[in-house]
Structure formats: structure tokens, C-alpha cells
CSV table of C-alpha atoms in Angstrom, one decimal:
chain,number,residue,atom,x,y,z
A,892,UNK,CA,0.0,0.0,0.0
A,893,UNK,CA,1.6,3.5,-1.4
A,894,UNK,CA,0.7,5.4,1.6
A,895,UNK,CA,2.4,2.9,4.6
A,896,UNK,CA,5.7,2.6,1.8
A,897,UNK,CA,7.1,5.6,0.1
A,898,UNK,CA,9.6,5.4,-2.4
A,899,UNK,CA,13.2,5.4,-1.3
A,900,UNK,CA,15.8,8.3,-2.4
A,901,UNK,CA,17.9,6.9,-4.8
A,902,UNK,CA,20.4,9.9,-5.1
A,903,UNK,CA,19.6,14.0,-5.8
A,904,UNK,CA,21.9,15.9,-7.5
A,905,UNK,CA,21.5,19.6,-8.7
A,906,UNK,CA,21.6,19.7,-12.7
A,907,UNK,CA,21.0,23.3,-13.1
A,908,UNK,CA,21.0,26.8,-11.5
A,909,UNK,CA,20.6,29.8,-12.0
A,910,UNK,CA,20.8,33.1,-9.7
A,911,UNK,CA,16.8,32.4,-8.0
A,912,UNK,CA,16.4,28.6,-8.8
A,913,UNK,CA,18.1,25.3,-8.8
A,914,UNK,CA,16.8,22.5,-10.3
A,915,UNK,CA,17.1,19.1,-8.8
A,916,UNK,CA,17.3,15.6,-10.2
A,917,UNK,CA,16.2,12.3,-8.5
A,918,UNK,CA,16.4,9.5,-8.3
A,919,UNK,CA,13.5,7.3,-7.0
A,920,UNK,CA,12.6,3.6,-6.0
A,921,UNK,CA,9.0,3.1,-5.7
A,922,UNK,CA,8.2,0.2,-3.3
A,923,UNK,CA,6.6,-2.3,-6.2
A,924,UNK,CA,10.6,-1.9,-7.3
A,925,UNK,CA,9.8,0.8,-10.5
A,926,UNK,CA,12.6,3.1,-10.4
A,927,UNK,CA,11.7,6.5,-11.9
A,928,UNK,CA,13.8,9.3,-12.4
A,929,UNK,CA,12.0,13.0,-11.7
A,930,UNK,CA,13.1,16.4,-11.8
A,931,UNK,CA,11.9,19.3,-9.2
A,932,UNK,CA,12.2,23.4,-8.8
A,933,UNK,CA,13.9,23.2,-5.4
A,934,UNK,CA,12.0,25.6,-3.2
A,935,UNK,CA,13.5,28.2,-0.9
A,936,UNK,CA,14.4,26.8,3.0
A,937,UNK,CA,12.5,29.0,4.7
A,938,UNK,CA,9.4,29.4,1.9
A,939,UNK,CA,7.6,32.0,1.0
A,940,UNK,CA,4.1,34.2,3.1
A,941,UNK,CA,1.3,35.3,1.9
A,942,UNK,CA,-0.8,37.7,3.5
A,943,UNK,CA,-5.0,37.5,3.7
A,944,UNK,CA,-5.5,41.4,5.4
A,945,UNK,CA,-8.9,42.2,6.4
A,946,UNK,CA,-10.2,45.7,7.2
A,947,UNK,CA,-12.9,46.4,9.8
A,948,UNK,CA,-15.3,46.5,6.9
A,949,UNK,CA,-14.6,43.2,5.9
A,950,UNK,CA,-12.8,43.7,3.5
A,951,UNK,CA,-9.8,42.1,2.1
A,952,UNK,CA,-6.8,44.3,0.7
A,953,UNK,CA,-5.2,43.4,-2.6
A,954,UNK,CA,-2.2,44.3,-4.6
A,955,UNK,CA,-1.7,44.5,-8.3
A,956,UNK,CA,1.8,44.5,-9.4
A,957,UNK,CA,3.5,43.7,-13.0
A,958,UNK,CA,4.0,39.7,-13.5
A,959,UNK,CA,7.1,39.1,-15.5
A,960,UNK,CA,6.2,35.1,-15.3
A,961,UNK,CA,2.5,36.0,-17.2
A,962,UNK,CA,3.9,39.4,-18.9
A,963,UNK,CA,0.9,41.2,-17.3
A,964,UNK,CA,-0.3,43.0,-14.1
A,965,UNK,CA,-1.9,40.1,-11.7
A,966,UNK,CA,-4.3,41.4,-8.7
A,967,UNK,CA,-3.3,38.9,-5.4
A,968,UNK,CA,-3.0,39.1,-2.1
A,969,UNK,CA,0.5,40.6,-0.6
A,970,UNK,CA,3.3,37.8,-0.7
A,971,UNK,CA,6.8,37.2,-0.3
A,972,UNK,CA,9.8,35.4,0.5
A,973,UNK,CA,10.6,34.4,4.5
A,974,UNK,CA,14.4,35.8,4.7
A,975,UNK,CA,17.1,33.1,6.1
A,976,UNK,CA,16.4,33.8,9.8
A,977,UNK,CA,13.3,35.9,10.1
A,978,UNK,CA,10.3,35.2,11.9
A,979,UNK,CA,7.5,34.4,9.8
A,980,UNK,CA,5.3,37.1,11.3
A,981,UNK,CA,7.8,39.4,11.0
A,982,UNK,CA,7.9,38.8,7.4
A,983,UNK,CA,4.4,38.7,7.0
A,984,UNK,CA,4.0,42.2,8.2
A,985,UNK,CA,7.4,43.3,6.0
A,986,UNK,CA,5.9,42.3,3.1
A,987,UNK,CA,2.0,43.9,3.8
A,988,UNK,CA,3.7,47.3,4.9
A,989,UNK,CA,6.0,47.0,1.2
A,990,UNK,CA,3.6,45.9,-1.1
A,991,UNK,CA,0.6,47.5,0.5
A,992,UNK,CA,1.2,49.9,2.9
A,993,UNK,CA,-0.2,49.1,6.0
A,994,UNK,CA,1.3,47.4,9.5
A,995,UNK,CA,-0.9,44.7,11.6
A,996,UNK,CA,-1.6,44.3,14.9
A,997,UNK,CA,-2.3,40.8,15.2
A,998,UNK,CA,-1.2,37.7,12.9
A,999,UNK,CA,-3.0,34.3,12.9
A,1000,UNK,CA,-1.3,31.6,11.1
A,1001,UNK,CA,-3.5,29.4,8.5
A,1002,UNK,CA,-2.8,27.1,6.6
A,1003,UNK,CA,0.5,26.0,5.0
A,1004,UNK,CA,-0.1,26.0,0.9
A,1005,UNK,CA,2.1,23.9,-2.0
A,1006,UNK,CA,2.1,24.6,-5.8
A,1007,UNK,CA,2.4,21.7,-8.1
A,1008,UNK,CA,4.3,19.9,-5.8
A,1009,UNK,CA,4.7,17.0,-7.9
A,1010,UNK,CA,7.5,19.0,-9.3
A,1011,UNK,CA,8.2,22.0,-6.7
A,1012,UNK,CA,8.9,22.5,-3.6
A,1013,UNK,CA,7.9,25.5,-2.9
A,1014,UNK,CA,5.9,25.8,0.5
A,1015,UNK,CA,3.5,29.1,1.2
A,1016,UNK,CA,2.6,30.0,4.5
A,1017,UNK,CA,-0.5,31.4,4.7
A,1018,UNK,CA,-1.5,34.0,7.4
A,1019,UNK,CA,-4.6,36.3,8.3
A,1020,UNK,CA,-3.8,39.9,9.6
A,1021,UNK,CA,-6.1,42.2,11.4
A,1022,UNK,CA,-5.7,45.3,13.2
A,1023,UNK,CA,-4.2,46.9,9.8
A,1024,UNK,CA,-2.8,50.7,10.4
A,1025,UNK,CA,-1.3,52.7,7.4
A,1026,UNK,CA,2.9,51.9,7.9
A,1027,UNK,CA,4.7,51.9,4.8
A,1028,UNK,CA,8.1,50.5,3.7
A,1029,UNK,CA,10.0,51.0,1.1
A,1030,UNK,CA,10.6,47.0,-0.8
A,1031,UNK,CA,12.5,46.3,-4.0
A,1032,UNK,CA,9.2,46.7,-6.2
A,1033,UNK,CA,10.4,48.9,-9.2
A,1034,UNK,CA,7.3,51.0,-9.3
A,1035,UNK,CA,4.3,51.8,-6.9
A,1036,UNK,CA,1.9,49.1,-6.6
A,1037,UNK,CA,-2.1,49.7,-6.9
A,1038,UNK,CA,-3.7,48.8,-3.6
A,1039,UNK,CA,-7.7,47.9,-3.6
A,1040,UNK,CA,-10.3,46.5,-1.4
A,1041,UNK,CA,-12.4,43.8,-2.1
A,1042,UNK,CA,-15.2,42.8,0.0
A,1043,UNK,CA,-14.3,39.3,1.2
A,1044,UNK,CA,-17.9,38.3,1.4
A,1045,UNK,CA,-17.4,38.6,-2.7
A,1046,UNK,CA,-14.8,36.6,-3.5
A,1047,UNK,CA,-16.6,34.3,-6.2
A,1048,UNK,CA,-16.6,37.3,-8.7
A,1049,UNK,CA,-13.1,38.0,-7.9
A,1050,UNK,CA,-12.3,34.4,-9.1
A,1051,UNK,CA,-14.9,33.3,-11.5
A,1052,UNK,CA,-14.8,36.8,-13.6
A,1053,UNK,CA,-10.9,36.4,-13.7
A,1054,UNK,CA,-9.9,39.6,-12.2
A,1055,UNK,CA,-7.7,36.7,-10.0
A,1056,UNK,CA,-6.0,34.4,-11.6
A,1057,UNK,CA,-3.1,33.1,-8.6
A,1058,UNK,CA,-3.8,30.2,-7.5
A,1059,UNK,CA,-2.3,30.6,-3.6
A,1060,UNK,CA,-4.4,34.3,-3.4
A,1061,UNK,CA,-7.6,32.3,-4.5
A,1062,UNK,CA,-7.3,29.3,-2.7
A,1063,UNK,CA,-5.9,31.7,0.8
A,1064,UNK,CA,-9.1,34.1,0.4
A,1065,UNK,CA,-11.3,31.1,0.0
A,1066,UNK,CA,-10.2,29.6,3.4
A,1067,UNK,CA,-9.4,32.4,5.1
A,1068,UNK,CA,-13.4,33.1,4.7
A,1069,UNK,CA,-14.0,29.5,5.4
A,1070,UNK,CA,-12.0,29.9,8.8
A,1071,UNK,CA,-13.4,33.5,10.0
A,1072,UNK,CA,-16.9,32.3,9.0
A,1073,UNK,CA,-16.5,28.8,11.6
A,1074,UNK,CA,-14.9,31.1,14.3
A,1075,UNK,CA,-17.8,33.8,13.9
A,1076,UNK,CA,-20.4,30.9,14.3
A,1077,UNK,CA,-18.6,29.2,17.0
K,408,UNK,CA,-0.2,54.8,-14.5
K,409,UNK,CA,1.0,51.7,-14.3
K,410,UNK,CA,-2.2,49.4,-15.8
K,411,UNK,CA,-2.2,51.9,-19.2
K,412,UNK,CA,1.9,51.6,-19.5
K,413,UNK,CA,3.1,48.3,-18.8
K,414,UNK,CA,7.0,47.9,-18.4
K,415,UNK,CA,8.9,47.7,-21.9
K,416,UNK,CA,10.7,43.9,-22.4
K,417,UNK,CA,14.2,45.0,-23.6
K,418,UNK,CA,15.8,41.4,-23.5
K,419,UNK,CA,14.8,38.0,-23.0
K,420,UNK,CA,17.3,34.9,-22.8
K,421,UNK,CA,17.5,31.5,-21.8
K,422,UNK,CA,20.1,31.1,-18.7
K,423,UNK,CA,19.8,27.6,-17.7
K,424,UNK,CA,17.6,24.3,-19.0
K,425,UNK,CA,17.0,20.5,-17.6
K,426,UNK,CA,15.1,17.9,-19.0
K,427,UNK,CA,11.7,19.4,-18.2
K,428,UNK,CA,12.7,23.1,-17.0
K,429,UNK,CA,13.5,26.2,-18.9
K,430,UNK,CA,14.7,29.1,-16.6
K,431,UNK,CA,14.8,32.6,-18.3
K,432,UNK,CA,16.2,35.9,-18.1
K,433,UNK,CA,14.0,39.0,-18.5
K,434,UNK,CA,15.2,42.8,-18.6
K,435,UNK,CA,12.4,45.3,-18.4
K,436,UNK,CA,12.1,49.1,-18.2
K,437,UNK,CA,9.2,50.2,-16.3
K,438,UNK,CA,7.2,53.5,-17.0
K,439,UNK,CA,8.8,55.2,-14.9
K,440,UNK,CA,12.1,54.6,-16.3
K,441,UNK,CA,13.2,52.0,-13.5
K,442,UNK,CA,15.3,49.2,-15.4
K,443,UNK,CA,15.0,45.3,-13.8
K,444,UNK,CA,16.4,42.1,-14.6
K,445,UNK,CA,14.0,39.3,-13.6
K,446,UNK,CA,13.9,35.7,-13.4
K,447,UNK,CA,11.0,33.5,-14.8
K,448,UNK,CA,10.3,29.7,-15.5
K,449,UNK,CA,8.9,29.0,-18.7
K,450,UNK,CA,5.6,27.6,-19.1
K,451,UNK,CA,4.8,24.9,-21.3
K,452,UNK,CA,2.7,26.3,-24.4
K,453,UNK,CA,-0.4,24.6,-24.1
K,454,UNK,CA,-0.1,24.7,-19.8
K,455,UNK,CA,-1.7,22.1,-18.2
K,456,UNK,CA,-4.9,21.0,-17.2
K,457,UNK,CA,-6.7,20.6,-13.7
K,458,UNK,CA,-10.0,18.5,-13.4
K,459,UNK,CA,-12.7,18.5,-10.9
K,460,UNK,CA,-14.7,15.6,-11.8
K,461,UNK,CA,-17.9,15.7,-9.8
K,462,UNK,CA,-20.2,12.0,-9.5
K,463,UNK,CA,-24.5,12.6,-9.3
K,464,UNK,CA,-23.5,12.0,-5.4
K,465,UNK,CA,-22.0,15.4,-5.4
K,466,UNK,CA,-18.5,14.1,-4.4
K,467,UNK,CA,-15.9,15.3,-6.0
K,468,UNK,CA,-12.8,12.8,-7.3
K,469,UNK,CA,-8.9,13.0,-5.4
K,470,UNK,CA,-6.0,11.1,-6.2
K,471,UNK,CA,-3.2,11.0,-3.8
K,472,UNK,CA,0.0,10.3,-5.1
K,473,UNK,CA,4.0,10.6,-4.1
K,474,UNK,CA,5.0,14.4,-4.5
K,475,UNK,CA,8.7,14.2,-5.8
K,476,UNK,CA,8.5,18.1,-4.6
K,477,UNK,CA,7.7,17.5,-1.0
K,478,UNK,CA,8.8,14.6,-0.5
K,479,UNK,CA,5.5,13.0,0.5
K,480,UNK,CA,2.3,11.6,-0.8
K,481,UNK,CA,-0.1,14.6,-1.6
K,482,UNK,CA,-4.3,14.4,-1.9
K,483,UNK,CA,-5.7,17.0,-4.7
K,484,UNK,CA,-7.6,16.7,-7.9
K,485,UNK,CA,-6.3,14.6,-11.3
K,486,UNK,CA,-4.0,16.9,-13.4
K,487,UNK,CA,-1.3,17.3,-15.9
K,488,UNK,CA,-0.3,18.9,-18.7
K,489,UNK,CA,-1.7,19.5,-22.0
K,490,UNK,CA,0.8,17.4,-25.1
K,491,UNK,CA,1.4,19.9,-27.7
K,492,UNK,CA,-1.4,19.6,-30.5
K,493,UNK,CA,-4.0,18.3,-27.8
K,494,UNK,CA,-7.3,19.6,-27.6
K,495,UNK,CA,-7.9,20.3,-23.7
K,496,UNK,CA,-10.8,18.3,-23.4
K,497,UNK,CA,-9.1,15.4,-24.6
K,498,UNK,CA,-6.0,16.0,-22.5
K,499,UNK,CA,-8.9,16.6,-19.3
K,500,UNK,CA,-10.2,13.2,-20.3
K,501,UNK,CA,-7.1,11.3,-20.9
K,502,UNK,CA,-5.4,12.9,-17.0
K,503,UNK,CA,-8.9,11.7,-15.6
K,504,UNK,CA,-8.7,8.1,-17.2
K,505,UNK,CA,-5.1,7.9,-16.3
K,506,UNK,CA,-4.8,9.3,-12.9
K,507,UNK,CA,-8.4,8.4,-11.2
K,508,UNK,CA,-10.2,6.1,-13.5
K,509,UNK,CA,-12.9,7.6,-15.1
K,510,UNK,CA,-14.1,9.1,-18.4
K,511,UNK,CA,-16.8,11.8,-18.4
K,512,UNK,CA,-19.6,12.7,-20.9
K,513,UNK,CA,-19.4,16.0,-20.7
K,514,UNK,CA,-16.7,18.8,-20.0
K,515,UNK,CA,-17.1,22.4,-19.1
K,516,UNK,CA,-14.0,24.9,-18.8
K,517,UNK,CA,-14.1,27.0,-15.7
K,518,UNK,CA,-11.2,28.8,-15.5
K,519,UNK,CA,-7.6,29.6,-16.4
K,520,UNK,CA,-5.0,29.8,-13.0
K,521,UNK,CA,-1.7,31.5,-12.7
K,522,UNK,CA,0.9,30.1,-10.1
K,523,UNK,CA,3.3,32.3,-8.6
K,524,UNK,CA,2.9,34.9,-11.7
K,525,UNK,CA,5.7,37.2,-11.0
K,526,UNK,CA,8.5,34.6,-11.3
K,527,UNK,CA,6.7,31.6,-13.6
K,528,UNK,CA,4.8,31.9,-16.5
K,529,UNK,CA,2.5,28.3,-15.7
K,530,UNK,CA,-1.0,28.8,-16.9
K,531,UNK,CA,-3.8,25.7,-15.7
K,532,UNK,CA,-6.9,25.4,-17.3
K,533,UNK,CA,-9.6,24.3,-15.2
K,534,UNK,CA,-11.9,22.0,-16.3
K,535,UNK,CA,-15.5,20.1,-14.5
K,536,UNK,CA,-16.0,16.9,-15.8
K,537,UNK,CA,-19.6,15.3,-15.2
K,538,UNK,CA,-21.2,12.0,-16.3
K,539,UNK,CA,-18.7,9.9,-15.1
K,540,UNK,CA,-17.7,6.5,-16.0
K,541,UNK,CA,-15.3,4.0,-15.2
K,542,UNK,CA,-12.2,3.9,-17.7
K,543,UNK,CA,-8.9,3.4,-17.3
K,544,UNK,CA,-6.2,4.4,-19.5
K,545,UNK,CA,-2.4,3.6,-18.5
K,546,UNK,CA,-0.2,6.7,-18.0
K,547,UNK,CA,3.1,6.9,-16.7
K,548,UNK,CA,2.7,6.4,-13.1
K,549,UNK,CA,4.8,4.3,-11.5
K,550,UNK,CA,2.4,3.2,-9.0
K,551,UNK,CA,-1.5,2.9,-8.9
K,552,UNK,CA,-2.7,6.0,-7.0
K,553,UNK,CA,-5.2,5.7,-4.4
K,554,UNK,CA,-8.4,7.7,-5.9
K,555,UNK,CA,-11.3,8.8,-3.2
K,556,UNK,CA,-14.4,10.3,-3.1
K,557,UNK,CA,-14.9,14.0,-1.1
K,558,UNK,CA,-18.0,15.5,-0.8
K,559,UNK,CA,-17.9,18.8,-2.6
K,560,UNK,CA,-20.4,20.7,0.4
K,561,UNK,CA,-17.0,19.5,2.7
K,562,UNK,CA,-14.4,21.1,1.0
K,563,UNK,CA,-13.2,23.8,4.0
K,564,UNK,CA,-12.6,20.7,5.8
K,565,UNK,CA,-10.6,19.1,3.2
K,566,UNK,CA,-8.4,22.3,2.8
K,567,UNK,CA,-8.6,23.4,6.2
K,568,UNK,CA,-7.7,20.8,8.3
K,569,UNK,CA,-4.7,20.0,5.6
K,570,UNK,CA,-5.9,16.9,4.0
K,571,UNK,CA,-5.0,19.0,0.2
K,572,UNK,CA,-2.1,21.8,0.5
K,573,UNK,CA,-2.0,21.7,-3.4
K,574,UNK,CA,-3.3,25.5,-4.4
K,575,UNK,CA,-4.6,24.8,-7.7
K,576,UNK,CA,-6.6,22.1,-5.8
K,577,UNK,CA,-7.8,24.0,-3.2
K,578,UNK,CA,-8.6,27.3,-5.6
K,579,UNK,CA,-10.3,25.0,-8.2
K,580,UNK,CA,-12.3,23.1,-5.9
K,581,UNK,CA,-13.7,26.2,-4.5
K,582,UNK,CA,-14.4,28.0,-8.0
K,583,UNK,CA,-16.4,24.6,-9.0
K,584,UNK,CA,-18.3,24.9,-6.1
K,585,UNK,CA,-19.4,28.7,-6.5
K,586,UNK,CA,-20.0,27.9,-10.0
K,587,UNK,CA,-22.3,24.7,-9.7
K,588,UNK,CA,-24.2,27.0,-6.6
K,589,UNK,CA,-24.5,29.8,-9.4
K,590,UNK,CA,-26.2,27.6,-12.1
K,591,UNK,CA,-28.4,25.7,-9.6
K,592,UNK,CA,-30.1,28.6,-8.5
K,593,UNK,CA,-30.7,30.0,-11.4
């Protein structure tokens, strides 16, 4: 039975790199004795936040920045990458006072999100932040990025009518609503 | 403003390749003169393909299978990419035969997702397959993958409690469910 046997680790070797990713090669033994070799995006040690703020209104804050991956702007929720060594709430609130502007007072971890982990793995913590105050810091983002409001309770239009395409932001809002809606009721 | 002037592409090279990933370099000039050099990962050209298939019971179809990426077995719909030349709804039909099992009679496109758009240009067409029917067609796994039934009214405990990390999953399976709600009431 698959999940009581795992395959076995042949061997991983990095096959290519560049200055943000290295790609990895391995070398597996699955427990019926098929040996497959796979390939995987090696994700980043401490993996990346992603931030679900929501106003006193209800509402959730969102970010629209230039996607060189898609070649257009994307609307999502603010992300980031966890530096080596810094605490993931302090991270969280880096990245919400550099992409959108605003500081929180409390953090509640959510959920921990992968992305095609088949062949990545990249790992996306996922947390809610209340309490928001205007606080801004000054990130890497080469020009200023359009902040909105969108009122959580609405977040099927958001998705369905494709004014959000990113898979982590949909999914995050999604539960996020999911989890506030259980903790209101209970 | 940045939505009416998008950054200008100034160069766009290939810096490192596997077997199955393309990494490339991007320069860009933003509007406001800025200059960046990016990073992306190449999409494939036709993406890949994500289906919720949904039985008359209302339960939607999960695979779980080993995640070379994380390094563990991971629960989340049948999925995989599109072979150049493929129509969609035959690559949605073959993944669902291969991975899970079942044909389906009919197939309706839902959505296109974006995954980590900044830094990867990987575009998933979502697909819900109804009228379900058991065939199998033989893919490339190395081992069968254990395929179970969820009902689609329980999906915040699926995501929530962490039985499915996968975003596209977790985003899709949401979208399906706002979009069946839609049509049944009117």
C-alpha cells in the first residue's frame, strides 16, 4: 500500500541553477521496485508568506503588481519570500507594509499552501492579519503598486470573472473566509 | 499609471535548462524609467490542465499520489499537462482516465490559474467533468494511486484541516463549487 511505503531516495543531484532557482534531479525507488527518475524546482528553505488582510469593513486588501512570469499586471494578495532567519510574522507584516502599505496588529497563522508539488517544492505559509494601520516600507518593487479592497464576502466574482487568476491568493481568500466564518459561528 | 503603461521587455534569454525546466532571463524598463532584470520559469505552451470531476452524489474525485516536490504523498484533484497539439478536453479526459479512472460525458472549462505569476509563466486550465464512467487508461505512473471520493459541500474541511495543500486544488475546488451554486439557483 503507497501510503504505509514511500519510495526510497535513490540519489539528488543539482543539474542546473541559476541566480533564483536550482533544479534538482532524483532518483527514485518506488516500493513495487519501479525506479523512476524526476526532476523538481527546489524551493527556498524557509518558503515564502502570503498575507489575507482584512479591514474592519470586511474587506480584504489586494495588490496589483507587473508579473514578469504571465507578462501582465496580476491582482493577489501581498506575498513574499521568508528571509534566512526571520520570523515568519515578521515577514508577513514586512511584506503587507512593502507591497501595500499598512502594518498589523495581530497575525493568525493558517494554513501552509504547496504549488504543483509534484514537481516543486515551494511551501507558502498562509496567514490572516487584522488590526491593519497605514505603515509603509520602502521594498525592492520597481514602481508603486495599486492597492484595492475587495469585500471578502465577494470573493466568487473576484475568481470566477478572472480579475484573479493566482492560485495561492484564490485558494488563501477562500479559506481564510472558510476559517473567520466557523470562528464567527462558534 | 501603471495598468495603461506596462514595463517595456528589452531582452529576454535563456540562462539555464533540464530535462523538463526552462529558466529565463527578463530585462524590463518600467514607466517610470526604472530598469530590472528578472527571473522567470517557462511555461509549457499549451499549460496544463486541472479536473474536478464531480459523481451525481455530489462528491468530488482525489487522487493522492507521491510528490517528488515535497517529498511525500499529496491528496488533490487529477491533473497534468496538455501534449502539444491536444485539444484540452481530450488532455482533461485522458489525465482523468489515467490518474483516477474515469471518463466523463461532458466537460465544461471554468477557469484559467496562474501560479506564482511574478516569477513563472505556468498557466492551468480548469476543467469540471460530469457524467462519469469507469475507464482506465495507462499513464506513466509508477504506481497505482489511491483515488477517493470527497464531498464537494466539505471542501473547507478538506483544505482546512490540511488533507490538500495543493493551491490549484484548493482554488479549483472552490471556483467549482461557487460555479455549480451559481447555475443551480438560477
Amino acid at each position: 500500500m503507497s501510503l504505509e511505503s514511500p519510495p526510497e531516495i535513490l540519489d539528488v543531484r543539482t543539474v542546473a541553477t541559476s541566480r533564483l532557482f536550482e533544479i534538482e534531479a532524483v532518483d527514485l525507488r518506488f516500493s513495487n521496485g519501479v525506479e523512476v527518475g524526476f526532476e523538481r524546482l527546489k524551493g527556498s528553505a524557509a518558503g515564502a508568506v502570503l498575507v489575507v488582510p482584512i479591514t474592519t469593513e470586511q474587506d480584504v486588501v489586494l495588490i496589483r503588481e507587473y508579473a514578469c512570469g504571465t507578462e501582465r499586471y496580476e491582482l493577489g494578495l501581498p506575498k513574499g519570500r521568508v528571509e534566512p532567519g526571520e520570523a515568519l510574522m515578521v515577514a508577513a507584516n514586512r511584506e503587507l507594509m512593502e507591497e501595500a502599505g499598512f502594518g498589523a496588529e495581530q497575525f493568525d497563522y493558517l494554513a501552509e499552501l504547496t504549488s504543483a508539488p509534484t514537481y516543486s517544492g515551494q511551501r507558502t505559509h498562509v496567514v490572516i492579519a487584522t488590526g491593519l494601520y497605514p505603515a509603509r516600507l520602502s521594498g525592492d518593487e520597481p514602481e508603486p503598486l495599486e492597492v484595492l479592497r475587495w469585500p471578502l464576502a465577494d470573493i466568487d466574482q473576484l475568481a470566477l470573472a478572472g480579475h484573479c487568476t493566482e492560485a495561492r491568493s484564490i485558494a488563501a481568500l477562500y479559506m481564510a473566509r472558510a476559517h473567520l466564518a466557523a470562528k464567527a459561528s462558534g
